[in-house]
PDB file of C-alpha atoms in Angstrom:
ATOM      1  CA  MET A   1       5.527   5.276   0.405  1.00 51.00           C
ATOM      2  CA  GLN A   2       5.150   3.669   3.826  1.00 54.00           C
ATOM      3  CA  GLY A   3       2.638   0.838   4.714  1.00 51.00           C
ATOM      4  CA  ALA A   4       2.306  -0.655   8.154  1.00 54.00           C
ATOM      5  CA  ARG A   5       1.019  -4.175   8.264  1.00 55.00           C
ATOM      6  CA  GLY A   6       0.473  -5.612  11.994  1.00 56.00           C
ATOM      7  CA  ALA A   7      -1.774  -8.129  13.419  1.00 59.00           C
ATOM      8  CA  ALA A   8      -5.199  -8.215  12.059  1.00 69.00           C
ATOM      9  CA  PRO A   9      -8.173  -7.460  14.209  1.00 77.00           C
ATOM     10  CA  ALA A  10     -10.094 -10.642  15.057  1.00 75.00           C
ATOM     11  CA  GLY A  11     -11.820 -11.991  12.077  1.00 89.00           C
ATOM     12  CA  HIS A  12      -9.907 -10.132   9.541  1.00 96.00           C
ATOM     13  CA  GLU A  13      -7.100 -11.457   7.548  1.00 97.00           C
ATOM     14  CA  GLN A  14      -5.315  -8.291   6.808  1.00 96.00           C
ATOM     15  CA  VAL A  15      -5.242  -4.484   7.565  1.00 97.00           C
ATOM     16  CA  VAL A  16      -2.806  -2.189   5.825  1.00 97.00           C
ATOM     17  CA  PHE A  17      -2.336   1.374   7.095  1.00 97.00           C
ATOM     18  CA  CYS A  18      -0.914   3.746   4.115  1.00 98.00           C
ATOM     19  CA  GLN A  19       0.746   6.640   4.240  1.00 98.00           C
ATOM     20  CA  ASP A  20       2.481   9.008   1.499  1.00 98.00           C
ATOM     21  CA  PRO A  21       3.625  12.034   2.816  1.00 98.00           C
ATOM     22  CA  PRO A  22       4.488  13.864  -0.561  1.00 98.00           C
ATOM     23  CA  SER A  23       0.784  13.304  -1.736  1.00 98.00           C
ATOM     24  CA  GLY A  24      -0.697  13.622   1.654  1.00 98.00           C
ATOM     25  CA  LEU A  25      -2.146  10.044   1.176  1.00 98.00           C
ATOM     26  CA  ARG A  26      -3.405   8.486   4.538  1.00 98.00           C
ATOM     27  CA  ALA A  27      -5.490   5.305   4.148  1.00 99.00           C
ATOM     28  CA  ILE A  28      -6.431   1.912   5.312  1.00 98.00           C
ATOM     29  CA  ILE A  29      -7.188  -1.082   3.586  1.00 98.00           C
ATOM     30  CA  ALA A  30      -9.083  -3.756   5.361  1.00 98.00           C
ATOM     31  CA  ILE A  31      -9.150  -7.501   3.898  1.00 98.00           C
ATOM     32  CA  TYR A  32     -11.833  -9.492   5.711  1.00 98.00           C
ATOM     33  CA  SER A  33     -11.876 -12.772   3.889  1.00 96.00           C
ATOM     34  CA  THR A  34     -10.364 -14.099   0.628  1.00 97.00           C
ATOM     35  CA  ALA A  35     -12.369 -17.573   1.085  1.00 96.00           C
ATOM     36  CA  LEU A  36     -14.402 -16.998  -1.974  1.00 97.00           C
ATOM     37  CA  GLY A  37     -11.695 -15.254  -3.930  1.00 98.00           C
ATOM     38  CA  PRO A  38     -10.015 -11.780  -3.866  1.00 98.00           C
ATOM     39  CA  GLY A  39     -11.793  -9.177  -1.466  1.00 98.00           C
ATOM     40  CA  LEU A  40     -13.593  -6.642  -3.365  1.00 97.00           C
ATOM     41  CA  GLY A  41     -14.898  -3.158  -1.975  1.00 96.00           C
ATOM     42  CA  GLY A  42     -15.071   0.334  -2.782  1.00 96.00           C
ATOM     43  CA  THR A  43     -12.550   3.097  -1.584  1.00 98.00           C
ATOM     44  CA  ARG A  44     -14.470   5.563   0.598  1.00 98.00           C
ATOM     45  CA  PHE A  45     -12.652   8.951   0.725  1.00 99.00           C
ATOM     46  CA  TYR A  46     -14.136  10.827   3.681  1.00 98.00           C
ATOM     47  CA  PRO A  47     -12.967  13.443   6.476  1.00 98.00           C
ATOM     48  CA  TYR A  48     -13.209  11.022   9.384  1.00 98.00           C
ATOM     49  CA  PRO A  49     -12.444  12.946  12.760  1.00 98.00           C
ATOM     50  CA  SER A  50      -9.886  10.348  13.804  1.00 97.00           C
ATOM     51  CA  GLU A  51      -7.888   7.453  12.519  1.00 96.00           C
ATOM     52  CA  ASP A  52      -9.866   5.186  15.141  1.00 96.00           C
ATOM     53  CA  ALA A  53     -13.179   6.093  13.399  1.00 97.00           C
ATOM     54  CA  ALA A  54     -11.831   5.459   9.799  1.00 98.00           C
ATOM     55  CA  LEU A  55     -10.366   1.804  11.278  1.00 97.00           C
ATOM     56  CA  ALA A  56     -13.886   1.304  12.818  1.00 96.00           C
ATOM     57  CA  ASP A  57     -15.634   2.116   9.475  1.00 97.00           C
ATOM     58  CA  VAL A  58     -13.446   0.277   7.287  1.00 98.00           C
ATOM     59  CA  LEU A  59     -13.513  -3.049   9.405  1.00 97.00           C
ATOM     60  CA  ASN A  60     -17.252  -2.703   9.677  1.00 96.00           C
ATOM     61  CA  LEU A  61     -17.406  -2.226   5.541  1.00 97.00           C
ATOM     62  CA  SER A  62     -15.307  -4.713   4.830  1.00 98.00           C
ATOM     63  CA  ARG A  63     -16.970  -7.352   6.766  1.00 97.00           C
ATOM     64  CA  ALA A  64     -20.630  -6.262   5.215  1.00 95.00           C
ATOM     65  CA  MET A  65     -18.739  -6.642   1.866  1.00 95.00           C
ATOM     66  CA  ALA A  66     -17.626 -10.341   2.168  1.00 96.00           C
ATOM     67  CA  TYR A  67     -21.153 -11.062   3.188  1.00 95.00           C
ATOM     68  CA  LYS A  68     -22.753  -9.013   0.538  1.00 91.00           C
ATOM     69  CA  ASN A  69     -20.461 -10.651  -2.214  1.00 92.00           C
ATOM     70  CA  ALA A  70     -21.232 -14.043  -0.707  1.00 94.00           C
ATOM     71  CA  LEU A  71     -25.098 -13.382  -0.634  1.00 90.00           C
ATOM     72  CA  ALA A  72     -24.711 -12.306  -4.383  1.00 88.00           C
ATOM     73  CA  SER A  73     -23.126 -15.993  -4.967  1.00 92.00           C
ATOM     74  CA  LEU A  74     -19.801 -13.842  -6.444  1.00 93.00           C
ATOM     75  CA  ASP A  75     -16.283 -15.628  -6.290  1.00 96.00           C
ATOM     76  CA  LEU A  76     -15.080 -12.553  -4.372  1.00 96.00           C
ATOM     77  CA  GLY A  77     -14.082 -12.027  -0.902  1.00 97.00           C
ATOM     78  CA  GLY A  78     -14.724  -8.867   1.267  1.00 97.00           C
ATOM     79  CA  GLY A  79     -12.669  -5.837   1.539  1.00 98.00           C
ATOM     80  CA  LYS A  80     -12.801  -1.906   1.879  1.00 98.00           C
ATOM     81  CA  ALA A  81     -10.692   0.907   1.910  1.00 99.00           C
ATOM     82  CA  VAL A  82     -10.872   4.497   3.383  1.00 99.00           C
ATOM     83  CA  ILE A  83      -8.982   7.507   2.593  1.00 99.00           C
ATOM     84  CA  ILE A  84      -8.933   9.817   5.373  1.00 99.00           C
ATOM     85  CA  GLY A  85      -9.545  13.318   4.681  1.00 98.00           C
ATOM     86  CA  ASP A  86     -11.687  15.773   2.544  1.00 98.00           C
ATOM     87  CA  PRO A  87     -11.917  14.850  -0.947  1.00 98.00           C
ATOM     88  CA  ALA A  88     -12.735  18.327  -2.069  1.00 97.00           C
ATOM     89  CA  ARG A  89      -9.450  19.537  -0.512  1.00 97.00           C
ATOM     90  CA  LEU A  90      -7.056  16.694  -0.573  1.00 97.00           C
ATOM     91  CA  LYS A  91      -7.920  14.837  -3.909  1.00 98.00           C
ATOM     92  CA  SER A  92      -5.047  14.905  -6.340  1.00 98.00           C
ATOM     93  CA  GLU A  93      -3.808  12.718  -9.083  1.00 99.00           C
ATOM     94  CA  ALA A  94      -0.489  12.194  -6.900  1.00 99.00           C
ATOM     95  CA  LEU A  95      -2.889  10.765  -4.088  1.00 99.00           C
ATOM     96  CA  LEU A  96      -4.958   8.516  -5.856  1.00 99.00           C
ATOM     97  CA  ARG A  97      -1.791   7.051  -7.690  1.00 99.00           C
ATOM     98  CA  ALA A  98      -0.130   6.757  -4.431  1.00 99.00           C
ATOM     99  CA  TYR A  99      -2.991   4.632  -3.175  1.00 99.00           C
ATOM    100  CA  GLY A 100      -3.036   2.644  -6.256  1.00 99.00           C
ATOM    101  CA  ARG A 101       0.474   1.597  -5.571  1.00 99.00           C
ATOM    102  CA  PHE A 102      -0.632   0.565  -2.514  1.00 98.00           C
ATOM    103  CA  VAL A 103      -3.629  -1.594  -3.873  1.00 99.00           C
ATOM    104  CA  GLU A 104      -0.908  -2.971  -6.295  1.00 98.00           C
ATOM    105  CA  SER A 105       1.272  -4.118  -3.676  1.00 98.00           C
ATOM    106  CA  LEU A 106      -1.288  -6.539  -2.130  1.00 98.00           C
ATOM    107  CA  GLY A 107      -0.781  -8.487  -5.252  1.00 98.00           C
ATOM    108  CA  GLY A 108      -4.499  -9.154  -6.135  1.00 98.00           C
ATOM    109  CA  ARG A 109      -5.699  -9.829  -2.558  1.00 98.00           C
ATOM    110  CA  TYR A 110      -7.903  -6.603  -2.847  1.00 98.00           C
ATOM    111  CA  ILE A 111      -9.879  -5.269  -5.698  1.00 98.00           C
ATOM    112  CA  THR A 112     -10.940  -1.686  -5.489  1.00 97.00           C
ATOM    113  CA  ALA A 113     -13.795   0.322  -6.714  1.00 95.00           C
ATOM    114  CA  CYS A 114     -15.830   3.625  -6.295  1.00 94.00           C
ATOM    115  CA  ASP A 115     -17.368   4.465  -2.989  1.00 94.00           C
ATOM    116  CA  ILE A 116     -18.359   7.815  -1.233  1.00 94.00           C
ATOM    117  CA  GLY A 117     -16.045  10.462  -2.507  1.00 97.00           C
ATOM    118  CA  THR A 118     -14.514   8.382  -5.395  1.00 97.00           C
ATOM    119  CA  TYR A 119     -15.787   8.235  -9.007  1.00 95.00           C
ATOM    120  CA  SER A 120     -15.077   6.324 -12.134  1.00 96.00           C
ATOM    121  CA  GLU A 121     -12.663   9.161 -13.021  1.00 97.00           C
ATOM    122  CA  ASP A 122     -10.718   8.525  -9.839  1.00 98.00           C
ATOM    123  CA  MET A 123     -10.411   4.701 -10.644  1.00 98.00           C
ATOM    124  CA  ASP A 124      -9.068   5.606 -14.068  1.00 98.00           C
ATOM    125  CA  ILE A 125      -6.077   7.482 -12.155  1.00 98.00           C
ATOM    126  CA  VAL A 126      -5.774   4.691  -9.650  1.00 98.00           C
ATOM    127  CA  ALA A 127      -5.466   1.972 -12.702  1.00 98.00           C
ATOM    128  CA  ARG A 128      -2.462   3.776 -13.890  1.00 98.00           C
ATOM    129  CA  GLU A 129      -0.588   2.208 -10.958  1.00 98.00           C
ATOM    130  CA  CYS A 130      -2.860  -0.891 -10.023  1.00 98.00           C
ATOM    131  CA  ARG A 131      -4.405  -3.860 -12.066  1.00 97.00           C
ATOM    132  CA  TYR A 132      -6.873  -4.281  -9.450  1.00 98.00           C
ATOM    133  CA  VAL A 133      -9.576  -1.933 -10.085  1.00 97.00           C
ATOM    134  CA  THR A 134     -13.135  -1.824 -11.302  1.00 94.00           C
ATOM    135  CA  GLY A 135     -15.346   0.979 -11.762  1.00 93.00           C
ATOM    136  CA  ARG A 136     -13.679   2.724 -14.338  1.00 95.00           C
ATOM    137  CA  THR A 137     -14.935   4.901 -17.135  1.00 92.00           C
ATOM    138  CA  VAL A 138     -16.494   3.626 -20.436  1.00 91.00           C
ATOM    139  CA  PRO A 139     -13.788   5.002 -22.425  1.00 93.00           C
ATOM    140  CA  ASN A 140     -11.213   3.242 -20.213  1.00 92.00           C
ATOM    141  CA  GLY A 141     -12.628  -0.136 -20.615  1.00 87.00           C
ATOM    142  CA  GLY A 142     -14.985   0.040 -17.507  1.00 86.00           C
ATOM    143  CA  ALA A 143     -18.740   0.095 -16.954  1.00 86.00           C
ATOM    144  CA  GLY A 144     -18.963   3.814 -16.004  1.00 82.00           C
ATOM    145  CA  ASP A 145     -20.885   5.052 -13.128  1.00 81.00           C
ATOM    146  CA  SER A 146     -22.176   2.066 -10.801  1.00 79.00           C
ATOM    147  CA  SER A 147     -24.845   4.172  -8.817  1.00 79.00           C
ATOM    148  CA  VAL A 148     -27.375   3.571 -11.245  1.00 79.00           C
ATOM    149  CA  LEU A 149     -26.724  -0.398 -10.900  1.00 76.00           C
ATOM    150  CA  THR A 150     -26.899   0.485  -7.009  1.00 80.00           C
ATOM    151  CA  ALA A 151     -29.928   2.188  -7.190  1.00 84.00           C
ATOM    152  CA  PHE A 152     -31.808  -0.542  -9.079  1.00 86.00           C
ATOM    153  CA  GLY A 153     -30.748  -3.229  -6.686  1.00 83.00           C
ATOM    154  CA  VAL A 154     -32.073  -0.873  -3.859  1.00 87.00           C
ATOM    155  CA  PHE A 155     -35.479  -0.659  -5.831  1.00 89.00           C
ATOM    156  CA  GLN A 156     -35.542  -4.293  -6.122  1.00 89.00           C
ATOM    157  CA  GLY A 157     -34.837  -4.951  -2.794  1.00 88.00           C
ATOM    158  CA  MET A 158     -37.615  -2.704  -1.949  1.00 91.00           C
ATOM    159  CA  ARG A 159     -39.943  -4.636  -4.530  1.00 92.00           C
ATOM    160  CA  ALA A 160     -39.070  -7.844  -2.701  1.00 92.00           C
ATOM    161  CA  ALA A 161     -39.728  -6.541   0.778  1.00 91.00           C
ATOM    162  CA  ALA A 162     -43.130  -5.204  -0.267  1.00 93.00           C
ATOM    163  CA  GLU A 163     -44.111  -8.577  -1.683  1.00 95.00           C
ATOM    164  CA  HIS A 164     -42.968 -10.187   1.868  1.00 96.00           C
ATOM    165  CA  ALA A 165     -44.753  -7.678   3.964  1.00 93.00           C
ATOM    166  CA  TRP A 166     -47.802  -6.686   1.683  1.00 94.00           C
ATOM    167  CA  GLY A 167     -48.107  -9.671  -0.822  1.00 95.00           C
ATOM    168  CA  SER A 168     -47.389  -7.338  -3.964  1.00 95.00           C
ATOM    169  CA  THR A 169     -44.297  -5.907  -5.452  1.00 95.00           C
ATOM    170  CA  SER A 170     -46.117  -2.505  -5.898  1.00 94.00           C
ATOM    171  CA  LEU A 171     -44.901   0.417  -4.077  1.00 93.00           C
ATOM    172  CA  ASP A 172     -47.797   2.545  -5.360  1.00 93.00           C
ATOM    173  CA  GLY A 173     -49.050   4.530  -2.173  1.00 92.00           C
ATOM    174  CA  ARG A 174     -46.699   3.072   0.030  1.00 90.00           C
ATOM    175  CA  VAL A 175     -44.236   5.136   2.225  1.00 88.00           C
ATOM    176  CA  VAL A 176     -40.658   3.609   2.660  1.00 83.00           C
ATOM    177  CA  GLY A 177     -37.711   4.571   4.292  1.00 84.00           C
ATOM    178  CA  ILE A 178     -33.992   4.157   2.977  1.00 80.00           C
ATOM    179  CA  GLU A 179     -30.757   4.213   5.413  1.00 77.00           C
ATOM    180  CA  GLY A 180     -27.211   4.159   4.217  1.00 66.00           C
TER     181      GLY A 180
END
């Protein structure tokens, strides 16, 4: 298990490049801010075209998580992680456990969760090596699939936008676009 910790890009507190050759893990963990509490953000498992593309994404996402958590009045900062590779080919228990050891090594400065390419069952595996995990399955003490709550939040945001734009929260007969 090798982790490189260098100078963080402007605005970020910490960026960790993670490698575990036996499992094939290549990941980046970015902590934007812990001013309000530990950095919370999901783990994206995605086949980035390059490490530079993965770094750009994790830096943007970790910053966005800091603002998202602050706007929700949570006592949490912003962080995010990306695992570089195709989850359909590379995801394994060994890789997820190696990733969990990297998250654990941060001592609670970063709390991980599900994102694109990772699921509650994956977080159960990460949690075998790490205490700083949310989004686990219900049988393992978690809340389960967070996508339902995410979808509800998007719907509520659409209703608020409709009220602002048209004076009513009703979306009947409206055409809306969602990005992201």
